[in-house]
Amino acid sequence: AADLFSNWINLVKNKNYRFILEVEAHTLENFAQRYPEVWKDITNLWKSGLIEIGNGTYSQPYPQYYPLESNIHQFENGLITLERLCGMKPTVYVGQEFGFTPQLPQILRGFGYRNAVHMTQNNGDVPILKEEKVLWQGKDGSIIEALPAQTPRSEKKCGNMYFNLAV
């Protein structure tokens, strides 16, 4: 994982490459302990706005299978962990697994998120839309701006990338 992230860091620094690191806080916490120098680079790039850490949950649950309180707890613990590790919290929600529940806009707005990305990589699917952005409205009326899935399905192209992330 450190080699893969180091390669991405070099692309950011040398080729103007941008990415969203979509990994749960618990994994990033372990990564930071095992690879502090690489983590320092990631943190500095995030603070400078050159990359984004998305998601923010502690263990990347499947939100549709858990009650609201459990999902809130996931974000609460994840955001506390990320703030402790690097002094920042994500403002964009990205989930590689399907987890777009009617309660999620409410949760995201409550924790200060500004945007969401409606793409899934591994399990699940979301509708393909032609709009550049959509306003995702939750069950309670909360609204968050979201980037919908579009063609070509770029998030499906790197499906095997996660096999390279053994920590």
Short mmCIF file of N, CA, C and O in Angstrom, two decimals, residues 24-116:
data_model
loop_
_atom_site.label_atom_id
_atom_site.label_comp_id
_atom_site.label_asym_id
_atom_site.label_seq_id
_atom_site.Cartn_x
_atom_site.Cartn_y
_atom_site.Cartn_z
N GLU A 24 -11.55 4.10 4.58
CA GLU A 24 -12.12 4.41 5.89
C GLU A 24 -11.03 4.82 6.89
O GLU A 24 -9.86 4.49 6.73
N ALA A 25 -11.45 5.54 7.93
CA ALA A 25 -10.52 6.12 8.90
C ALA A 25 -9.71 5.07 9.64
O ALA A 25 -8.53 5.28 9.94
N HIS A 26 -10.31 3.92 9.95
CA HIS A 26 -9.58 2.88 10.69
C HIS A 26 -8.37 2.40 9.89
O HIS A 26 -7.27 2.23 10.43
N THR A 27 -8.53 2.17 8.60
CA THR A 27 -7.41 1.74 7.76
C THR A 27 -6.36 2.84 7.67
O THR A 27 -5.16 2.57 7.74
N LEU A 28 -6.80 4.08 7.52
CA LEU A 28 -5.84 5.19 7.45
C LEU A 28 -5.08 5.35 8.76
O LEU A 28 -3.90 5.69 8.75
N GLU A 29 -5.75 5.09 9.85
CA GLU A 29 -5.10 5.15 11.17
C GLU A 29 -3.97 4.11 11.25
O GLU A 29 -2.85 4.43 11.68
N ASN A 30 -4.25 2.90 10.80
CA ASN A 30 -3.21 1.86 10.78
C ASN A 30 -2.11 2.20 9.79
O ASN A 30 -0.92 1.99 10.07
N PHE A 31 -2.49 2.72 8.63
CA PHE A 31 -1.50 3.10 7.62
C PHE A 31 -0.57 4.18 8.17
O PHE A 31 0.66 4.11 8.00
N ALA A 32 -1.13 5.17 8.84
CA ALA A 32 -0.32 6.26 9.40
C ALA A 32 0.69 5.75 10.42
O ALA A 32 1.82 6.26 10.51
N GLN A 33 0.32 4.74 11.18
CA GLN A 33 1.24 4.16 12.16
C GLN A 33 2.35 3.36 11.49
O GLN A 33 3.50 3.41 11.91
N ARG A 34 2.02 2.65 10.42
CA ARG A 34 3.00 1.79 9.75
C ARG A 34 3.90 2.54 8.78
O ARG A 34 5.05 2.15 8.58
N TYR A 35 3.36 3.59 8.16
CA TYR A 35 4.10 4.33 7.13
C TYR A 35 4.01 5.84 7.39
O TYR A 35 3.40 6.58 6.62
N PRO A 36 4.62 6.31 8.48
CA PRO A 36 4.44 7.71 8.86
C PRO A 36 4.94 8.72 7.82
O PRO A 36 4.34 9.80 7.67
N GLU A 37 5.99 8.40 7.10
CA GLU A 37 6.51 9.35 6.10
C GLU A 37 5.55 9.50 4.93
O GLU A 37 5.32 10.62 4.44
N VAL A 38 5.00 8.40 4.46
CA VAL A 38 4.04 8.46 3.36
C VAL A 38 2.77 9.16 3.84
O VAL A 38 2.20 10.00 3.14
N TRP A 39 2.35 8.86 5.07
CA TRP A 39 1.16 9.51 5.62
C TRP A 39 1.38 11.01 5.73
O TRP A 39 0.46 11.80 5.47
N LYS A 40 2.56 11.43 6.10
CA LYS A 40 2.87 12.86 6.19
C LYS A 40 2.70 13.53 4.82
O LYS A 40 2.14 14.61 4.72
N ASP A 41 3.17 12.87 3.77
CA ASP A 41 2.99 13.40 2.41
C ASP A 41 1.51 13.49 2.06
O ASP A 41 1.06 14.49 1.49
N ILE A 42 0.75 12.45 2.37
CA ILE A 42 -0.69 12.46 2.08
C ILE A 42 -1.36 13.61 2.82
O ILE A 42 -2.16 14.36 2.24
N THR A 43 -1.06 13.76 4.08
CA THR A 43 -1.65 14.83 4.88
C THR A 43 -1.31 16.20 4.31
O THR A 43 -2.18 17.07 4.18
N ASN A 44 -0.05 16.40 3.95
CA ASN A 44 0.36 17.69 3.39
C ASN A 44 -0.34 17.99 2.06
O ASN A 44 -0.74 19.13 1.80
N LEU A 45 -0.48 16.97 1.21
CA LEU A 45 -1.18 17.16 -0.06
C LEU A 45 -2.66 17.49 0.17
O LEU A 45 -3.24 18.32 -0.54
N TRP A 46 -3.27 16.83 1.16
CA TRP A 46 -4.67 17.11 1.47
C TRP A 46 -4.81 18.54 1.98
O TRP A 46 -5.68 19.29 1.54
N LYS A 47 -3.95 18.93 2.89
CA LYS A 47 -4.01 20.29 3.44
C LYS A 47 -3.79 21.35 2.37
O LYS A 47 -4.34 22.44 2.46
N SER A 48 -3.00 21.02 1.37
CA SER A 48 -2.74 21.99 0.30
C SER A 48 -3.81 21.95 -0.80
O SER A 48 -3.74 22.73 -1.74
N GLY A 49 -4.78 21.05 -0.68
CA GLY A 49 -5.87 20.98 -1.64
C GLY A 49 -5.55 20.22 -2.92
O GLY A 49 -6.31 20.27 -3.88
N LEU A 50 -4.44 19.49 -2.94
CA LEU A 50 -4.05 18.76 -4.14
C LEU A 50 -4.68 17.38 -4.24
O LEU A 50 -4.75 16.80 -5.32
N ILE A 51 -5.09 16.82 -3.11
CA ILE A 51 -5.86 15.58 -3.08
C ILE A 51 -7.00 15.76 -2.10
O ILE A 51 -7.05 16.76 -1.37
N GLU A 52 -7.88 14.81 -2.07
CA GLU A 52 -9.01 14.83 -1.12
C GLU A 52 -9.09 13.46 -0.47
O GLU A 52 -8.85 12.44 -1.11
N ILE A 53 -9.39 13.45 0.80
CA ILE A 53 -9.74 12.19 1.46
C ILE A 53 -11.25 12.19 1.57
O ILE A 53 -11.84 13.10 2.16
N GLY A 54 -11.87 11.21 0.95
CA GLY A 54 -13.32 11.14 0.93
C GLY A 54 -13.80 10.02 1.84
O GLY A 54 -13.03 9.21 2.32
N ASN A 55 -15.05 9.96 2.08
CA ASN A 55 -15.75 8.99 2.90
C ASN A 55 -15.87 9.54 4.31
O ASN A 55 -16.84 10.21 4.61
N GLY A 56 -14.96 9.24 5.21
CA GLY A 56 -15.05 9.76 6.57
C GLY A 56 -15.63 8.82 7.60
O GLY A 56 -15.62 9.12 8.78
N THR A 57 -16.13 7.66 7.17
CA THR A 57 -16.63 6.71 8.16
C THR A 57 -15.45 6.01 8.83
O THR A 57 -14.34 6.01 8.32
N TYR A 58 -15.72 5.38 9.96
CA TYR A 58 -14.65 4.70 10.67
C TYR A 58 -14.31 3.35 10.04
O TYR A 58 -13.16 2.99 9.91
N SER A 59 -15.35 2.59 9.64
CA SER A 59 -15.06 1.25 9.11
C SER A 59 -15.81 0.96 7.81
O SER A 59 -15.97 -0.20 7.44
N GLN A 60 -16.27 1.98 7.12
CA GLN A 60 -16.94 1.85 5.84
C GLN A 60 -18.06 0.81 5.87
O GLN A 60 -18.01 -0.21 5.17
N PRO A 61 -19.10 1.07 6.66
CA PRO A 61 -20.20 0.11 6.77
C PRO A 61 -21.09 0.16 5.53
O PRO A 61 -20.95 1.05 4.68
N TYR A 62 -22.00 -0.75 5.43
CA TYR A 62 -23.07 -0.68 4.44
C TYR A 62 -24.23 0.04 5.09
O TYR A 62 -25.01 -0.57 5.83
N PRO A 63 -24.39 1.34 4.87
CA PRO A 63 -25.37 2.14 5.64
C PRO A 63 -26.80 1.65 5.52
O PRO A 63 -27.59 1.85 6.43
N GLN A 64 -27.14 1.02 4.41
CA GLN A 64 -28.53 0.59 4.24
C GLN A 64 -28.91 -0.55 5.19
O GLN A 64 -30.09 -0.83 5.37
N TYR A 65 -27.93 -1.16 5.82
CA TYR A 65 -28.21 -2.28 6.73
C TYR A 65 -28.20 -1.89 8.20
O TYR A 65 -28.41 -2.74 9.06
N TYR A 66 -27.94 -0.62 8.49
CA TYR A 66 -27.82 -0.19 9.89
C TYR A 66 -28.76 0.97 10.17
O TYR A 66 -29.07 1.77 9.28
N PRO A 67 -29.20 1.10 11.42
CA PRO A 67 -30.08 2.21 11.76
C PRO A 67 -29.33 3.55 11.76
O PRO A 67 -28.09 3.59 11.77
N LEU A 68 -30.09 4.61 11.74
CA LEU A 68 -29.53 5.96 11.68
C LEU A 68 -28.47 6.20 12.75
O LEU A 68 -27.39 6.72 12.47
N GLU A 69 -28.75 5.80 13.98
CA GLU A 69 -27.81 6.05 15.08
C GLU A 69 -26.45 5.38 14.84
O GLU A 69 -25.41 5.97 15.10
N SER A 70 -26.46 4.17 14.32
CA SER A 70 -25.20 3.47 14.03
C SER A 70 -24.43 4.16 12.91
O SER A 70 -23.20 4.28 12.97
N ASN A 71 -25.14 4.64 11.89
CA ASN A 71 -24.48 5.35 10.80
C ASN A 71 -23.89 6.67 11.28
O ASN A 71 -22.77 7.03 10.91
N ILE A 72 -24.61 7.37 12.13
CA ILE A 72 -24.08 8.61 12.70
C ILE A 72 -22.82 8.31 13.51
O ILE A 72 -21.82 9.03 13.42
N HIS A 73 -22.86 7.25 14.29
CA HIS A 73 -21.70 6.85 15.10
C HIS A 73 -20.49 6.55 14.21
O HIS A 73 -19.35 6.91 14.55
N GLN A 74 -20.69 5.91 13.05
CA GLN A 74 -19.60 5.63 12.11
C GLN A 74 -18.93 6.92 11.65
O GLN A 74 -17.70 7.02 11.62
N PHE A 75 -19.73 7.91 11.28
CA PHE A 75 -19.17 9.19 10.83
C PHE A 75 -18.50 9.93 11.98
O PHE A 75 -17.41 10.47 11.83
N GLU A 76 -19.14 9.91 13.12
CA GLU A 76 -18.59 10.61 14.29
C GLU A 76 -17.19 10.07 14.63
O GLU A 76 -16.23 10.83 14.76
N ASN A 77 -17.07 8.76 14.74
CA ASN A 77 -15.76 8.16 15.07
C ASN A 77 -14.75 8.34 13.95
O ASN A 77 -13.57 8.59 14.20
N GLY A 78 -15.19 8.20 12.70
CA GLY A 78 -14.28 8.37 11.58
C GLY A 78 -13.75 9.78 11.48
O GLY A 78 -12.54 9.99 11.27
N LEU A 79 -14.62 10.76 11.64
CA LEU A 79 -14.19 12.16 11.53
C LEU A 79 -13.29 12.57 12.69
O LEU A 79 -12.33 13.31 12.51
N ILE A 80 -13.58 12.07 13.88
CA ILE A 80 -12.70 12.33 15.03
C ILE A 80 -11.32 11.75 14.76
O ILE A 80 -10.29 12.39 15.02
N THR A 81 -11.27 10.55 14.22
CA THR A 81 -10.00 9.89 13.92
C THR A 81 -9.21 10.67 12.87
O THR A 81 -8.01 10.93 13.05
N LEU A 82 -9.87 11.08 11.79
CA LEU A 82 -9.17 11.83 10.74
C LEU A 82 -8.70 13.19 11.24
O LEU A 82 -7.59 13.63 10.91
N GLU A 83 -9.50 13.84 12.05
CA GLU A 83 -9.08 15.13 12.59
C GLU A 83 -7.87 14.97 13.51
O GLU A 83 -6.94 15.78 13.50
N ARG A 84 -7.85 13.89 14.27
CA ARG A 84 -6.70 13.62 15.14
C ARG A 84 -5.45 13.31 14.31
O ARG A 84 -4.35 13.76 14.63
N LEU A 85 -5.62 12.57 13.23
CA LEU A 85 -4.48 12.17 12.39
C LEU A 85 -3.89 13.32 11.58
O LEU A 85 -2.69 13.35 11.34
N CYS A 86 -4.74 14.22 11.11
CA CYS A 86 -4.22 15.25 10.21
C CYS A 86 -4.86 16.62 10.36
O CYS A 86 -4.55 17.52 9.60
N GLY A 87 -5.71 16.79 11.35
CA GLY A 87 -6.26 18.12 11.61
C GLY A 87 -7.32 18.56 10.62
O GLY A 87 -7.64 19.75 10.56
N MET A 88 -7.86 17.64 9.84
CA MET A 88 -8.89 17.99 8.85
C MET A 88 -9.97 16.93 8.82
O MET A 88 -9.75 15.81 9.28
N LYS A 89 -11.11 17.31 8.23
CA LYS A 89 -12.21 16.37 8.01
C LYS A 89 -12.61 16.44 6.54
O LYS A 89 -12.54 17.51 5.93
N PRO A 90 -13.07 15.32 5.98
CA PRO A 90 -13.52 15.36 4.59
C PRO A 90 -14.75 16.26 4.42
O PRO A 90 -15.56 16.41 5.33
N THR A 91 -14.86 16.83 3.23
CA THR A 91 -16.05 17.60 2.87
C THR A 91 -16.77 16.95 1.69
O THR A 91 -17.82 17.43 1.28
N VAL A 92 -16.20 15.88 1.15
CA VAL A 92 -16.79 15.14 0.04
C VAL A 92 -16.99 13.69 0.49
O VAL A 92 -16.06 13.08 1.02
N TYR A 93 -18.19 13.16 0.27
CA TYR A 93 -18.44 11.76 0.59
C TYR A 93 -18.34 10.92 -0.67
O TYR A 93 -18.99 11.20 -1.68
N VAL A 94 -17.50 9.90 -0.61
CA VAL A 94 -17.34 8.94 -1.68
C VAL A 94 -17.39 7.56 -1.03
O VAL A 94 -16.73 7.34 -0.01
N GLY A 95 -18.13 6.64 -1.61
CA GLY A 95 -18.18 5.28 -1.08
C GLY A 95 -17.99 4.28 -2.21
O GLY A 95 -18.71 4.34 -3.20
N GLN A 96 -17.01 3.40 -2.06
CA GLN A 96 -16.77 2.42 -3.13
C GLN A 96 -17.85 1.34 -3.18
O GLN A 96 -18.02 0.68 -4.19
N GLU A 97 -18.55 1.15 -2.11
CA GLU A 97 -19.64 0.19 -2.06
C GLU A 97 -20.96 0.96 -2.07
O GLU A 97 -21.02 2.10 -1.64
N PHE A 98 -22.00 0.33 -2.54
CA PHE A 98 -23.29 1.01 -2.56
C PHE A 98 -23.74 1.30 -1.13
O PHE A 98 -23.76 0.42 -0.29
N GLY A 99 -24.09 2.54 -0.87
CA GLY A 99 -24.55 2.91 0.46
C GLY A 99 -25.35 4.19 0.46
O GLY A 99 -25.34 4.94 1.43
N PHE A 100 -26.03 4.48 -0.63
CA PHE A 100 -26.75 5.74 -0.75
C PHE A 100 -28.16 5.58 -0.21
O PHE A 100 -29.09 5.26 -0.95
N THR A 101 -28.30 5.79 1.08
CA THR A 101 -29.59 5.63 1.73
C THR A 101 -30.32 6.97 1.80
O THR A 101 -29.70 8.03 1.69
N PRO A 102 -31.64 6.97 2.01
CA PRO A 102 -32.40 8.21 2.11
C PRO A 102 -31.96 9.09 3.28
O PRO A 102 -32.23 10.28 3.30
N GLN A 103 -31.28 8.50 4.27
CA GLN A 103 -30.84 9.28 5.44
C GLN A 103 -29.47 9.92 5.24
O GLN A 103 -29.08 10.79 6.00
N LEU A 104 -28.74 9.48 4.22
CA LEU A 104 -27.36 9.93 4.09
C LEU A 104 -27.21 11.44 3.86
O LEU A 104 -26.32 12.06 4.47
N PRO A 105 -28.03 12.11 3.04
CA PRO A 105 -27.87 13.56 2.93
C PRO A 105 -28.00 14.28 4.29
O PRO A 105 -27.25 15.21 4.58
N GLN A 106 -28.91 13.82 5.12
CA GLN A 106 -29.08 14.39 6.45
C GLN A 106 -27.82 14.21 7.29
O GLN A 106 -27.36 15.15 7.95
N ILE A 107 -27.27 13.01 7.27
CA ILE A 107 -26.05 12.73 8.04
C ILE A 107 -24.89 13.58 7.52
O ILE A 107 -24.17 14.21 8.29
N LEU A 108 -24.73 13.59 6.21
CA LEU A 108 -23.61 14.33 5.61
C LEU A 108 -23.70 15.81 5.92
O LEU A 108 -22.70 16.44 6.32
N ARG A 109 -24.87 16.40 5.73
CA ARG A 109 -25.03 17.83 6.03
C ARG A 109 -24.76 18.10 7.52
O ARG A 109 -24.15 19.10 7.87
N GLY A 110 -25.22 17.20 8.37
CA GLY A 110 -25.02 17.38 9.81
C GLY A 110 -23.55 17.37 10.21
O GLY A 110 -23.17 18.00 11.20
N PHE A 111 -22.71 16.70 9.43
CA PHE A 111 -21.28 16.66 9.72
C PHE A 111 -20.47 17.62 8.86
O PHE A 111 -19.24 17.56 8.85
N GLY A 112 -21.13 18.49 8.12
CA GLY A 112 -20.43 19.54 7.38
C GLY A 112 -19.96 19.17 5.99
O GLY A 112 -19.19 19.93 5.39
N TYR A 113 -20.41 18.07 5.45
CA TYR A 113 -20.04 17.71 4.07
C TYR A 113 -20.70 18.69 3.10
O TYR A 113 -21.83 19.13 3.31
N ARG A 114 -19.99 19.01 2.02
CA ARG A 114 -20.52 19.90 0.98
C ARG A 114 -20.99 19.13 -0.24
O ARG A 114 -21.86 19.60 -0.97
N ASN A 115 -20.37 17.97 -0.51
CA ASN A 115 -20.66 17.24 -1.75
C ASN A 115 -20.63 15.74 -1.53
O ASN A 115 -20.07 15.26 -0.56
N ALA A 116 -21.20 15.04 -2.50
CA ALA A 116 -21.16 13.57 -2.52
C ALA A 116 -20.90 13.13 -3.96
O ALA A 116 -21.15 13.87 -4.90
#
